[in-house]
C-alpha cells in the first residue's frame, strides 16, 4: 500500500474515532449538567455501548497495522507526532489480555463505590483491601508493556510524557526547602481570615460578576457556553465549541468566581488551538500538566493579582453589595489568604503544592515497596503534621478525601503541582515580551490571550511539555520560576521578607 493510501485509511478511521468521541463528550456533558437523574441508567448503558464500539475501532487489527506501518514512514512533523502518540497508547494496551483489562475496569468501578461509602463513613479499613488490590492490578497491567522502567516511573510518564521521577524529585525537594519555611512565616503572622469572605452574595449578583469577567477575559461568546454543575468543570467538543460550568454558592462567592476563571483558562486553551488540527488526535492531546498550567495561570498568576482586578473592580463593586465597603487592596489580600488546611481542593496557592507532595511521596513508597496499605492512614496524617503542621481529625478529611486512587489513577496528582510550576515559567516568558501588568490595568486581556495563542495554545498537543517549554522559554522545565514567584508574591503581600 502506498503511503498516500495508508494515510487516507488512517484519516478515515481517525474521523470515525472523533465522531464517537464527540458523541460521548456530549453525553457526558449532558448528564453532568441538565439531564434528569431518572434517565441515568439508560443513558449510562447506551454510553457504555458507544464506548465499547469506540474501543473496538481504536484497537482493531486494521488500525493497529495502519499505525505500525505509518510509524516507520517519513512523515511531516505534525503527522509524525500524531502517529507517535497513538502508537505509544497502543503499545501500552495491546499486550494486555482482555480478561485482565476487564477485571481491572470492574475493580475500579467497584472500588469507586466502596471509596465513596468509606469516605462518608470515615472508614479507611473498608477501603484498604481495595487499595491493595488496585496497586497489585496496576503493577500487573503495567507488566504487560515492553518497558523495563520501574512501575511508578512509567505511571508518571503516562500522565506527563517526558517528565521523569528525577525531575519531580528535584521539584519537590526545592518546594520542601523553600516553600515550607515561607509558609510557616506567613502562618506565624496570625492574619485572621477577612470576615467579608463569608458574606452571603445572591446568585443573581454572582451571575453579573461572571458577565463582567467573560467580557474582560475576551471569552468568545459565539464559541462557548456556560452551564451549571455540582462540581465546576470544562469540556471540549471542538475548536469552536468549548463549555464551562459554574457552581454558584451564596455563602462562598469567591469560590465560584475563581473556579470560573480557572475553567475559562482551560477552555481558552482549547479554543485557541490551530483550526487545522480540528478532529485530529493532536487537537487535544496536550498533557495534564500543560492544561493545568493554563487554568492556573488564569486563576492564580493573573486572576489573583491586583492588576487583574484594578480596571474591573469598581464595576464588580457596583453589582456585589457585599463588596461595597471592601477596598481593592483588602479584596486582593482576602482572595490570597493563606491557611493551613487539610483538604487539597480547598487549599490556597501557597499550601497547595504541599498537599501534592504528601500524595507523591506516598505513591512513590507504595510502588517501590517502602510503604504498604497497612497503617497508611497514619502515614498520611504524619506527613500532614510534618509539612502542614496539622492532623486530620478523621480519615474522611485525610487519606480518603480524593477519588483518584479508587479509579486506579496513580501518578496523576503530581501533574497538578507541575501545572502551577509550568505556569510560572510561562508567565516569566510572557513578561519578557509584553507588559502584562499594563495590559491587565488597561483592560487589554486580548494581548495576553494573543501571546498565549501564539506561543502555547495554537500547537495543541503536537509537542511534549519539555519540547514546548524549551522552544518558547529557552529552557526545559525549571521549577525555580515557581519558587521565585511564590516567594516574591507572598513576601510582598504579607510582608514576611526573605
Ligand atoms: Zn483544572
Tab-separated table of N, CA and C and ligand atoms in Angstrom, residues 262 266 292 295, ligand 1:
chain	number	residue	atom	x	y	z
A	262	UNK	N	-10.592	29.765	36.402
A	262	UNK	CA	-9.807	28.547	36.161
A	262	UNK	C	-10.332	27.797	34.928
A	266	UNK	N	-8.838	26.803	30.923
A	266	UNK	CA	-8.830	25.535	30.175
A	266	UNK	C	-9.513	25.721	28.811
A	292	UNK	N	-3.286	22.145	32.880
A	292	UNK	CA	-3.454	22.766	34.193
A	292	UNK	C	-2.628	24.054	34.289
A	295	UNK	N	-4.929	26.873	33.101
A	295	UNK	CA	-6.021	27.230	34.006
A	295	UNK	C	-5.489	27.929	35.255
B	1	LIG	ZN1	-8.093	22.385	36.035
